[in-house]
Amino acid sequence: MENQVQETSQSFKNAAHWGAGQLRQAPISFAALLLMWLLWALLGSDSNQLLNQLGMSTSWQWGEPLLPTAGLTTANLRGALMSSLWLILLAIPAEKVLGSRKFLFFTSVLYLLSIPLSLALVEIFEHPNVEIGTESLLATTLLTPDFWIFGIAAVASGYRSLLWRRRIRLALFSISLTLLFYTGTIADIAIFSTVLVGTIWGEILRIRRSESSSLHSLLPGPWSLRETRIIVAIVMSVSALGPVIAGLNPLTDGPFSGSTRLIWTPAVSEERMHHLCRVDINSTGCQEALAQLQQHGFTPMLANLIPVILTLILALGLSRGRKAAWWLSVGAQIVTLAILLFQMKRLTSDATDIVGFFNIFKALVPWVIVLGLLLIFRRSFSISIEAAKVFRAIRAITLTFLGTALLWVFGAQLAAQAFHPHATFGLAIQELPMRYLPPTVGTVLNHHLFPHDPVGWALFEWTGTIFWLVTAVIMYRFLMGVANTQAETDRTLATQLLESGSGDHLSWMTIWDGNSYWFAPNKAGYVAYRLRNGVAISLGEPVTAAGSP
């Protein structure tokens, strides 16, 4: 008992010591975090009052003072939570790299530069002849610390190594562009502006600190194999998360936000749906009411997020260089583009003129970019997965589909009274494909059965959701597990021989992922190689075991 008390006391002391160290290294970031929550707690009961008192609206004119309060807090709890996350992930590491004095100086200058630039961009986007902006930007007010947090992280990236500099800047631009294109508020424009200014400033500081002044030393080097995989994975993840982020923001009105209504739609009452469907189950009103009602509640929300979950799993597979993840990702982009194009043509009445086609294409741009990147860098995803594992995954997914399909068909017949019209075997079969499509796709397709009690809704909503959740688990294990058991065994043996035998610092390249090995008799040594166009390319000198000639 006494030992447990001592261990607990020591744990608290270690935690306090760690927290004090963090506070000493980033006092300004922690002060900003505390001030943000203090202002929100004191004034956040009335969001409009908070915006009017502390925010900066687009009515600001050149020559007027810049209110420093616009970057101190947020107008709602969700914004405060997100800003806290960005402070922890971006501001605190930046202050550790820059030091508190430089951090404060750079942040102040970024604020003075980014606010006028952001408001100028708002005016450009809102110009009558520029139709890439939104109608809600002029009705919003800037009140968030996010823009200077992103900006200072961009500046600090200039003090990082090449690898982390690229990763940080890619993440900052990906997030800021996603927010700008999908939500399009003044805060998003401010974030993008500060990321752009901060990146340029950070690069200038890096060049000034560079020991070499030659042009070659200032140019970015080529991407490594791992960097390429991670970059493609990040871009694909962002394209999938964009509509979700936009759907969570009530002020969403960015240039890509038109595709958001293909992900989220307003709900109607169940009574309204029943009234319309009793009159005529094939009527447009009945079909639209059911389609909108499908989007309401936890299960439809989860079903709408399934494509995002699957995309993130595929992105993880891409980061590991899996060839199967590449094929599945290409197929997913093509299917997504086809579905979005089908939905847009059905929902867009002006798709026959140039403006209509431009609006359709604009919503497809993120997925077109991802598909292009996948095709350009296809050679970076060359790690194959054992055929036995592929067949096991296919078998598991097939059995899951058959199980959920039987659950729907026979469950609907057993609960026939829970549907309108009463469920029959034929109607259940006709409705079966609809159970595996995201609810948003149902907005443009006709249904054959309409649930009207809890049992019917449970079967209606959970059949496809269960299948896709199980499929997601199978895909994760399939893509993230060891791609080739024999290859992993050979690499482990090669590592042991390298650690105990000959080899120099370059020999460690022989145990990289994707290598194949030829072992000498009695495991006396090995040669690592890769196959390219049917040719075995050696990756270094032979490595011999200890005591081998």
Coordinates of C-alpha atoms in Angstrom, one line a residue:
M1 CA 0.0 0.0 0.0
E2 CA 2.8 2.4 0.9
N3 CA 4.6 1.6 -2.3
Q4 CA 1.5 2.4 -4.3
V5 CA 1.2 5.8 -2.5
Q6 CA 4.8 6.5 -3.2
E7 CA 4.4 5.6 -6.9
T8 CA 1.3 7.7 -7.2
S9 CA 3.0 10.6 -5.5
Q10 CA 6.0 10.3 -7.8
S11 CA 3.7 10.2 -10.9
F12 CA 2.1 13.4 -9.8
K13 CA 5.5 15.0 -9.2
N14 CA 6.7 13.9 -12.7
A15 CA 3.6 15.3 -14.3
A16 CA 3.9 18.6 -12.4
H17 CA 7.6 18.8 -13.4
W18 CA 6.7 18.1 -17.1
G19 CA 3.9 20.7 -17.0
A20 CA 6.2 23.3 -15.4
G21 CA 8.8 22.6 -18.1
Q22 CA 6.2 23.1 -20.9
L23 CA 5.0 26.3 -19.3
R24 CA 8.5 27.7 -19.1
Q25 CA 9.1 26.8 -22.8
A26 CA 5.9 28.3 -24.1
P27 CA 4.5 30.8 -21.6
I28 CA 2.8 33.0 -24.3
S29 CA 0.9 30.1 -25.8
F30 CA -0.4 29.0 -22.4
A31 CA -1.3 32.6 -21.6
A32 CA -3.2 32.9 -24.9
L33 CA -5.0 29.6 -24.1
L34 CA -6.0 30.8 -20.6
L35 CA -7.1 34.2 -21.9
M36 CA -9.2 32.7 -24.6
W37 CA -11.2 30.6 -22.2
L38 CA -11.4 33.4 -19.6
L39 CA -12.9 35.9 -22.2
W40 CA -15.3 33.2 -23.5
A41 CA -16.4 32.3 -19.9
L42 CA -17.1 36.0 -19.0
L43 CA -18.7 37.2 -22.3
G44 CA -19.6 34.0 -24.2
S45 CA -23.2 33.7 -22.9
D46 CA -24.3 36.1 -25.8
S47 CA -22.4 35.2 -29.0
N48 CA -23.6 38.3 -30.8
Q49 CA -22.5 40.6 -28.0
L50 CA -19.1 38.9 -27.9
L51 CA -18.7 39.4 -31.7
N52 CA -19.8 43.0 -31.5
Q53 CA -17.5 43.9 -28.6
L54 CA -14.3 42.0 -29.6
G55 CA -14.6 41.0 -33.2
M56 CA -13.7 42.8 -36.4
S57 CA -16.3 42.9 -39.2
T58 CA -15.8 43.4 -42.9
S59 CA -17.0 47.0 -42.5
W60 CA -13.5 47.9 -41.4
Q61 CA -12.0 50.7 -43.5
W62 CA -8.3 51.4 -44.3
G63 CA -6.9 53.8 -41.7
E64 CA -9.1 52.6 -38.8
P65 CA -7.3 50.9 -35.9
L66 CA -6.9 47.1 -36.0
L67 CA -8.6 45.6 -33.0
P68 CA -6.2 43.3 -31.2
T69 CA -9.1 41.5 -29.5
A70 CA -10.2 39.9 -32.8
G71 CA -7.6 37.2 -32.2
L72 CA -8.0 36.6 -28.5
T73 CA -11.1 34.3 -28.2
T74 CA -14.0 32.8 -30.1
A75 CA -17.8 33.3 -30.1
N76 CA -18.8 29.7 -29.3
L77 CA -17.8 26.6 -27.3
R78 CA -17.0 24.5 -30.4
G79 CA -14.7 27.2 -31.7
A80 CA -12.9 27.5 -28.3
L81 CA -12.3 23.7 -28.3
M82 CA -10.9 23.7 -31.8
S83 CA -8.7 26.7 -31.1
S84 CA -7.4 25.0 -28.0
L85 CA -6.5 22.0 -30.1
W86 CA -4.6 24.3 -32.6
L87 CA -2.8 26.0 -29.8
I88 CA -1.6 22.7 -28.4
L89 CA -0.6 21.2 -31.7
L90 CA 0.7 24.3 -33.5
A91 CA 1.4 27.3 -31.3
I92 CA 3.2 25.6 -28.4
P93 CA 5.7 23.7 -30.6
A94 CA 6.3 26.9 -32.6
E95 CA 7.1 28.9 -29.5
K96 CA 9.5 26.2 -28.4
V97 CA 11.3 26.4 -31.7
L98 CA 11.3 30.2 -32.0
G99 CA 11.6 31.3 -28.4
S100 CA 9.1 33.4 -26.6
R101 CA 10.4 36.8 -27.8
K102 CA 10.5 35.9 -31.5
F103 CA 7.2 34.2 -31.1
L104 CA 5.6 37.3 -29.7
F105 CA 7.2 39.6 -32.3
F106 CA 6.3 37.3 -35.3
T107 CA 2.7 36.9 -34.1
S108 CA 2.2 40.6 -33.7
V109 CA 3.5 41.4 -37.2
L110 CA 1.5 38.6 -38.7
Y111 CA -1.6 40.0 -37.1
L112 CA -1.0 43.5 -38.5
L113 CA -0.3 42.1 -42.0
S114 CA -2.9 39.4 -42.3
I115 CA -6.0 41.3 -41.1
P116 CA -5.9 44.0 -43.9
L117 CA -4.9 41.3 -46.4
S118 CA -7.8 39.1 -45.4
L119 CA -10.4 41.9 -45.6
A120 CA -9.0 42.8 -49.0
L121 CA -9.4 39.3 -50.2
V122 CA -13.0 39.3 -48.9
E123 CA -13.8 42.3 -51.0
I124 CA -12.2 40.7 -54.0
F125 CA -14.2 37.5 -53.5
E126 CA -17.4 39.5 -53.0
H127 CA -16.9 41.5 -56.1
P128 CA -19.9 41.1 -58.5
N129 CA -17.7 40.0 -61.3
V130 CA -15.8 37.4 -59.2
E131 CA -18.1 34.4 -58.5
I132 CA -15.7 32.2 -56.5
G133 CA -16.7 33.6 -53.1
T134 CA -19.8 33.5 -51.0
E135 CA -22.8 35.6 -50.1
S136 CA -22.2 35.2 -46.3
L137 CA -18.7 36.5 -46.0
L138 CA -19.8 40.1 -45.7
A139 CA -22.2 39.1 -42.9
T140 CA -19.5 37.5 -40.7
T141 CA -17.1 38.9 -38.2
L142 CA -13.6 37.8 -37.4
L143 CA -13.1 36.6 -33.9
T144 CA -10.8 33.6 -33.5
P145 CA -7.1 33.0 -32.7
D146 CA -6.8 30.3 -35.3
F147 CA -5.4 32.6 -38.0
W148 CA -2.3 33.7 -36.0
I149 CA -1.8 30.2 -34.7
F150 CA -1.6 28.8 -38.2
G151 CA 0.6 31.7 -39.3
I152 CA 3.1 31.4 -36.6
A153 CA 3.3 27.6 -37.2
A154 CA 4.1 28.5 -40.8
V155 CA 6.9 30.9 -39.8
A156 CA 8.4 28.3 -37.4
S157 CA 8.4 25.7 -40.2
G158 CA 11.4 27.7 -41.6
Y159 CA 13.4 26.6 -38.6
R160 CA 12.7 22.9 -39.1
S161 CA 14.5 20.2 -41.0
L162 CA 13.6 19.7 -44.6
L163 CA 11.4 16.7 -43.9
W164 CA 9.4 18.3 -41.1
R165 CA 9.3 21.7 -43.0
R166 CA 7.5 20.0 -45.9
R167 CA 5.2 18.0 -43.7
I168 CA 4.1 21.0 -41.6
R169 CA 3.6 23.3 -44.6
L170 CA 1.6 20.6 -46.4
A171 CA -0.6 20.1 -43.4
L172 CA -1.1 23.8 -42.9
F173 CA -2.0 24.5 -46.6
S174 CA -4.2 21.4 -46.8
I175 CA -6.2 22.4 -43.8
S176 CA -6.4 26.1 -44.6
L177 CA -7.4 25.5 -48.3
T178 CA -10.0 22.9 -47.2
L179 CA -11.5 25.4 -44.8
L180 CA -11.4 28.2 -47.4
F181 CA -12.9 26.2 -50.3
Y182 CA -15.6 24.4 -48.3
T183 CA -16.6 26.8 -45.5
G184 CA -15.5 30.2 -46.9
T185 CA -15.9 32.5 -43.9
I186 CA -13.7 35.5 -43.2
A187 CA -11.9 33.5 -40.5
D188 CA -11.0 30.9 -43.1
I189 CA -9.6 33.6 -45.5
A190 CA -7.6 35.0 -42.5
I191 CA -6.2 31.5 -41.8
F192 CA -5.1 31.0 -45.4
S193 CA -3.7 34.6 -45.6
T194 CA -1.5 34.1 -42.5
V195 CA -0.3 30.6 -43.7
L196 CA 0.7 32.1 -47.0
V197 CA 2.5 35.1 -45.4
G198 CA 4.0 33.0 -42.6
T199 CA 5.4 30.4 -45.1
I200 CA 7.0 33.1 -47.2
W201 CA 8.4 34.8 -44.1
G202 CA 9.7 31.5 -42.7
E203 CA 11.3 30.7 -46.1
I204 CA 13.0 34.1 -46.1
L205 CA 14.4 33.5 -42.6
R206 CA 15.6 30.0 -43.6
I207 CA 17.4 31.4 -46.6
R208 CA 19.1 34.1 -44.5
R209 CA 20.2 31.5 -42.1
S210 CA 21.5 29.2 -44.8
E211 CA 25.2 28.7 -44.8
S212 CA 25.3 28.3 -48.6
S213 CA 24.1 31.1 -50.8
S214 CA 24.1 29.0 -54.0
L215 CA 20.8 28.7 -55.9
H216 CA 21.0 24.9 -55.7
S217 CA 21.1 24.9 -51.9
L218 CA 18.0 27.1 -51.8
L219 CA 15.8 24.9 -54.0
P220 CA 13.8 22.2 -52.4
G221 CA 15.1 18.7 -53.0
P222 CA 13.1 15.8 -54.5
W223 CA 10.6 14.0 -52.5
S224 CA 11.6 10.7 -50.9
L225 CA 9.5 7.6 -51.4
R226 CA 8.0 7.9 -47.9
E227 CA 7.3 11.6 -48.3
T228 CA 5.5 11.0 -51.6
R229 CA 3.3 8.3 -50.0
I230 CA 2.5 10.5 -47.0
I231 CA 1.7 13.6 -49.2
V232 CA -0.7 11.7 -51.4
A233 CA -2.3 10.1 -48.4
I234 CA -2.8 13.6 -46.7
V235 CA -4.3 15.1 -49.9
M236 CA -6.8 12.3 -50.3
S237 CA -7.8 12.5 -46.6
V238 CA -8.4 16.2 -46.9
S239 CA -10.6 15.8 -49.9
A240 CA -12.7 13.4 -48.0
L241 CA -12.9 15.5 -44.8
G242 CA -13.7 18.7 -46.7
P243 CA -17.5 18.2 -47.1
V244 CA -17.7 16.9 -43.5
I245 CA -16.0 20.1 -42.1
A246 CA -18.3 22.2 -44.2
G247 CA -21.4 20.3 -43.0
L248 CA -20.5 21.1 -39.4
N249 CA -20.3 24.8 -40.0
P250 CA -23.7 26.6 -40.3
L251 CA -22.0 29.5 -42.2
T252 CA -20.7 27.2 -44.9
D253 CA -20.7 28.9 -48.2
G254 CA -17.3 28.3 -49.9
P255 CA -16.7 27.7 -53.6
F256 CA -16.8 23.9 -53.1
S257 CA -19.6 23.9 -50.6
G258 CA -22.1 23.0 -53.3
S259 CA -20.9 19.4 -52.9
T260 CA -21.7 19.5 -49.2
R261 CA -25.4 19.3 -49.8
L262 CA -24.7 15.9 -51.3
I263 CA -23.3 14.8 -47.9
W264 CA -25.8 16.5 -45.5
T265 CA -29.4 17.5 -46.1
P266 CA -32.0 18.9 -43.7
A267 CA -34.4 16.5 -42.0
V268 CA -38.2 16.5 -42.3
S269 CA -40.6 15.0 -39.8
E270 CA -41.5 11.3 -39.9
E271 CA -45.2 12.3 -39.9
R272 CA -44.7 14.4 -43.0
M273 CA -43.1 11.5 -44.8
H274 CA -45.9 9.1 -43.9
H275 CA -48.6 11.6 -45.0
L276 CA -46.9 12.1 -48.4
C277 CA -46.2 8.3 -48.9
R278 CA -49.8 7.2 -48.0
V279 CA -51.1 9.4 -50.9
D280 CA -48.6 8.1 -53.5
I281 CA -45.5 6.1 -52.6
N282 CA -44.0 6.9 -56.1
S283 CA -44.6 10.6 -55.8
T284 CA -41.6 13.0 -55.8
G285 CA -42.7 14.5 -52.5
C286 CA -42.7 11.0 -50.8
Q287 CA -39.3 10.1 -52.2
E288 CA -37.7 13.4 -51.2
A289 CA -39.2 13.3 -47.7
L290 CA -37.8 9.8 -47.1
A291 CA -34.4 10.8 -48.5
Q292 CA -34.2 13.8 -46.2
L293 CA -35.5 11.9 -43.2
Q294 CA -32.7 9.3 -43.8
Q295 CA -30.2 12.0 -43.0
H296 CA -31.5 12.7 -39.5
G297 CA -30.2 10.9 -36.4
F298 CA -27.1 9.0 -35.3
T299 CA -27.2 6.1 -37.7
P300 CA -27.7 8.2 -40.9
M301 CA -24.8 10.4 -39.7
L302 CA -22.6 7.4 -39.2
A303 CA -23.7 6.0 -42.6
N304 CA -22.8 9.3 -44.2
L305 CA -19.4 9.2 -42.5
I306 CA -18.6 5.6 -43.7
P307 CA -17.0 6.8 -47.0
V308 CA -14.8 9.2 -45.0
I309 CA -13.8 6.4 -42.7
L310 CA -13.0 4.1 -45.6
T311 CA -11.0 6.8 -47.3
L312 CA -8.9 7.4 -44.2
I313 CA -8.2 3.7 -43.9
L314 CA -7.1 3.7 -47.6
A315 CA -4.9 6.7 -46.8
L316 CA -3.2 4.8 -44.1
G317 CA -2.6 2.0 -46.6
L318 CA -1.1 4.5 -49.0
S319 CA 1.3 5.8 -46.4
R320 CA 2.5 2.2 -46.1
G321 CA 3.0 1.9 -49.8
R322 CA 0.5 -0.8 -50.3
K323 CA -0.4 -1.5 -53.9
A324 CA -3.8 -2.8 -52.9
A325 CA -4.5 0.5 -51.2
W326 CA -3.5 2.3 -54.5
W327 CA -5.9 0.2 -56.6
L328 CA -8.7 0.6 -54.1
S329 CA -8.1 4.4 -53.9
V330 CA -8.2 4.8 -57.6
G331 CA -11.4 2.9 -57.8
A332 CA -12.9 4.9 -54.9
Q333 CA -12.1 8.2 -56.6
I334 CA -13.7 7.0 -59.9
V335 CA -16.8 5.7 -58.1
T336 CA -17.0 9.0 -56.1
L337 CA -16.7 11.1 -59.2
A338 CA -19.4 9.1 -61.0
I339 CA -21.8 9.3 -58.0
L340 CA -21.2 13.0 -57.5
L341 CA -21.7 13.7 -61.2
F342 CA -24.9 11.6 -61.2
Q343 CA -26.2 13.5 -58.2
M344 CA -25.2 16.9 -59.5
K345 CA -26.8 16.3 -62.9
R346 CA -30.0 15.2 -61.1
L347 CA -30.0 18.1 -58.7
T348 CA -28.8 20.9 -61.0
S349 CA -31.4 22.2 -63.3
D350 CA -29.0 24.4 -65.3
A351 CA -26.5 21.7 -66.2
T352 CA -27.1 22.2 -69.9
D353 CA -25.3 25.6 -70.2
I354 CA -21.7 26.5 -69.6
V355 CA -22.3 27.9 -66.1
G356 CA -24.1 24.7 -65.1
F357 CA -21.2 22.5 -66.3
F358 CA -18.7 24.8 -64.5
N359 CA -20.6 24.4 -61.2
I360 CA -20.6 20.7 -61.6
F361 CA -16.9 20.5 -62.4
K362 CA -16.1 22.9 -59.5
A363 CA -17.6 20.4 -57.1
L364 CA -15.5 17.6 -58.6
V365 CA -12.2 19.3 -58.5
P366 CA -10.9 17.8 -55.2
W367 CA -11.4 14.3 -56.3
V368 CA -10.0 15.0 -59.8
I369 CA -6.8 16.3 -58.1
V370 CA -6.5 13.2 -55.9
L371 CA -7.0 10.9 -58.9
G372 CA -4.3 12.7 -60.8
L373 CA -1.9 12.5 -57.9
L374 CA -2.5 8.7 -57.6
L375 CA -1.8 8.2 -61.2
I376 CA 1.3 10.4 -61.3
F377 CA 2.9 8.7 -58.3
R378 CA 1.6 5.2 -58.9
R379 CA 5.2 3.7 -58.8
S380 CA 5.5 4.8 -55.2
F381 CA 2.9 2.2 -54.1
S382 CA 4.5 -1.1 -55.0
I383 CA 4.3 -3.2 -51.9
S384 CA 2.2 -6.3 -52.6
I385 CA 0.1 -8.2 -50.1
E386 CA 0.2 -12.0 -50.0
A387 CA -2.5 -13.6 -52.2
A388 CA -3.7 -15.7 -49.2
K389 CA -4.5 -12.5 -47.2
V390 CA -6.3 -11.0 -50.2
F391 CA -8.5 -14.0 -50.5
R392 CA -9.2 -14.1 -46.8
A393 CA -10.2 -10.4 -46.8
I394 CA -12.5 -10.9 -49.9
R395 CA -14.1 -14.0 -48.2
A396 CA -14.7 -12.1 -45.0
I397 CA -16.3 -9.2 -46.8
T398 CA -18.4 -11.5 -48.9
L399 CA -19.7 -13.4 -45.8
T400 CA -20.5 -10.1 -44.1
F401 CA -22.5 -9.0 -47.1
L402 CA -24.4 -12.3 -47.3
G403 CA -25.2 -12.1 -43.5
T404 CA -26.5 -8.6 -43.6
A405 CA -28.4 -9.2 -46.8
L406 CA -30.2 -12.2 -45.2
L407 CA -30.8 -10.1 -42.1
W408 CA -32.5 -7.4 -44.3
V409 CA -34.5 -9.7 -46.5
F410 CA -35.9 -12.1 -43.9
G411 CA -36.1 -9.4 -41.2
A412 CA -38.2 -7.2 -43.4
Q413 CA -40.6 -10.1 -44.1
L414 CA -40.8 -11.0 -40.4
A415 CA -41.6 -7.3 -39.6
A416 CA -43.7 -6.7 -42.7
Q417 CA -46.1 -4.6 -40.8
A418 CA -43.3 -2.1 -40.0
F419 CA -43.1 -1.0 -43.6
H420 CA -45.3 0.7 -46.1
P421 CA -46.4 -1.0 -48.2
H422 CA -46.1 -4.3 -46.3
A423 CA -42.8 -5.9 -47.0
T424 CA -42.7 -8.9 -49.4
F425 CA -39.8 -10.9 -50.6
G426 CA -39.8 -9.2 -54.0
L427 CA -39.9 -5.6 -52.5
A428 CA -37.2 -6.5 -50.0
I429 CA -34.9 -7.7 -52.8
Q430 CA -35.6 -4.6 -54.9
E431 CA -34.8 -2.4 -51.9
L432 CA -31.6 -4.4 -51.0
P433 CA -29.1 -2.5 -53.1
M434 CA -30.3 0.8 -51.5
R435 CA -29.4 -0.5 -48.0
Y436 CA -25.7 -0.5 -48.9
L437 CA -25.5 3.0 -50.4
P438 CA -24.8 6.2 -48.4
P439 CA -28.1 7.9 -47.4
T440 CA -27.1 10.9 -49.6
V441 CA -27.3 8.7 -52.7
G442 CA -30.8 7.9 -51.8
T443 CA -31.8 11.6 -52.4
V444 CA -31.8 10.9 -56.2
L445 CA -33.0 7.3 -56.2
N446 CA -36.5 5.8 -55.7
H447 CA -37.2 3.6 -52.7
H448 CA -39.6 0.6 -52.6
L449 CA -40.2 0.3 -48.9
F450 CA -40.8 2.9 -46.2
P451 CA -40.4 2.2 -42.5
H452 CA -42.8 3.6 -40.0
D453 CA -41.9 2.1 -36.6
P454 CA -38.7 1.5 -34.6
V455 CA -38.2 -2.1 -35.9
G456 CA -38.5 -1.0 -39.5
W457 CA -36.2 1.9 -39.1
A458 CA -33.6 -0.3 -37.3
L459 CA -33.5 -2.7 -40.2
F460 CA -33.7 0.1 -42.8
E461 CA -30.7 2.0 -41.3
W462 CA -28.4 -0.5 -39.7
T463 CA -28.2 -3.2 -42.4
G464 CA -25.8 -1.4 -44.6
T465 CA -24.1 0.4 -41.7
I466 CA -23.1 -2.8 -40.0
F467 CA -21.8 -4.2 -43.3
W468 CA -19.6 -1.1 -44.0
L469 CA -18.3 -0.9 -40.4
V470 CA -17.2 -4.6 -40.5
T471 CA -15.7 -4.0 -43.9
A472 CA -13.8 -1.0 -42.5
V473 CA -12.3 -3.2 -39.8
I474 CA -11.4 -5.9 -42.3
M475 CA -9.8 -3.3 -44.6
Y476 CA -7.7 -1.8 -41.8
R477 CA -6.3 -5.2 -40.8
F478 CA -5.8 -6.1 -44.4
L479 CA -3.9 -2.9 -45.3
M480 CA -2.1 -2.2 -42.1
G481 CA -0.9 -5.7 -41.3
V482 CA 2.4 -7.3 -42.5
A483 CA 2.1 -7.2 -46.3
N484 CA 4.2 -10.4 -46.8
T485 CA 5.0 -12.7 -44.0
Q486 CA 7.9 -14.3 -45.7
A487 CA 9.4 -10.9 -46.6
E488 CA 9.0 -9.8 -43.0
T489 CA 10.8 -13.0 -41.8
D490 CA 13.6 -12.4 -44.3
R491 CA 14.0 -8.8 -43.3
T492 CA 14.2 -9.8 -39.6
L493 CA 16.9 -12.3 -40.4
A494 CA 18.8 -9.7 -42.5
T495 CA 18.6 -7.3 -39.6
Q496 CA 20.1 -9.8 -37.3
L497 CA 23.0 -10.6 -39.7
L498 CA 23.7 -6.9 -40.2
E499 CA 23.8 -6.2 -36.5
S500 CA 26.2 -9.0 -35.8
G501 CA 28.3 -9.1 -39.0
S502 CA 29.8 -6.9 -41.6
G503 CA 28.4 -3.8 -43.2
D504 CA 28.7 -0.1 -43.0
H505 CA 26.3 2.8 -42.5
L506 CA 25.0 2.4 -46.1
S507 CA 24.1 -1.2 -45.4
W508 CA 21.1 -0.2 -43.4
M509 CA 19.4 0.6 -46.6
T510 CA 19.3 -3.1 -47.2
I511 CA 16.6 -3.6 -44.6
W512 CA 14.2 -1.0 -45.9
D513 CA 10.6 -2.0 -46.7
G514 CA 10.1 -3.5 -50.1
N515 CA 13.5 -5.2 -50.4
S516 CA 13.9 -8.8 -51.4
Y517 CA 16.9 -11.0 -50.2
W518 CA 19.1 -13.7 -51.5
F519 CA 20.7 -15.6 -48.6
A520 CA 24.0 -17.6 -48.8
P521 CA 24.0 -21.2 -47.8
N522 CA 23.7 -21.8 -44.0
K523 CA 22.6 -18.1 -43.7
A524 CA 26.2 -17.0 -43.9
G525 CA 25.2 -13.7 -45.5
Y526 CA 22.8 -12.0 -47.9
V527 CA 22.4 -9.6 -50.8
A528 CA 19.4 -7.2 -50.8
Y529 CA 17.8 -6.3 -54.1
R530 CA 14.7 -4.9 -55.7
L531 CA 13.0 -5.9 -58.9
R532 CA 12.4 -3.3 -61.6
N533 CA 11.0 -4.3 -64.9
G534 CA 12.2 -7.9 -64.4
V535 CA 15.7 -6.8 -63.5
A536 CA 17.2 -7.4 -60.0
I537 CA 18.9 -4.3 -58.8
S538 CA 21.4 -4.8 -55.9
L539 CA 21.1 -2.3 -53.1
G540 CA 24.7 -2.5 -51.8
E541 CA 27.6 -4.8 -51.0
P542 CA 26.9 -8.3 -49.6
V543 CA 26.5 -8.4 -45.9
T544 CA 28.1 -11.4 -44.2
A545 CA 27.5 -13.0 -40.8
A546 CA 30.1 -12.8 -38.0
G547 CA 32.8 -15.4 -38.5
S548 CA 32.0 -15.9 -42.2
P549 CA 34.8 -15.6 -44.8

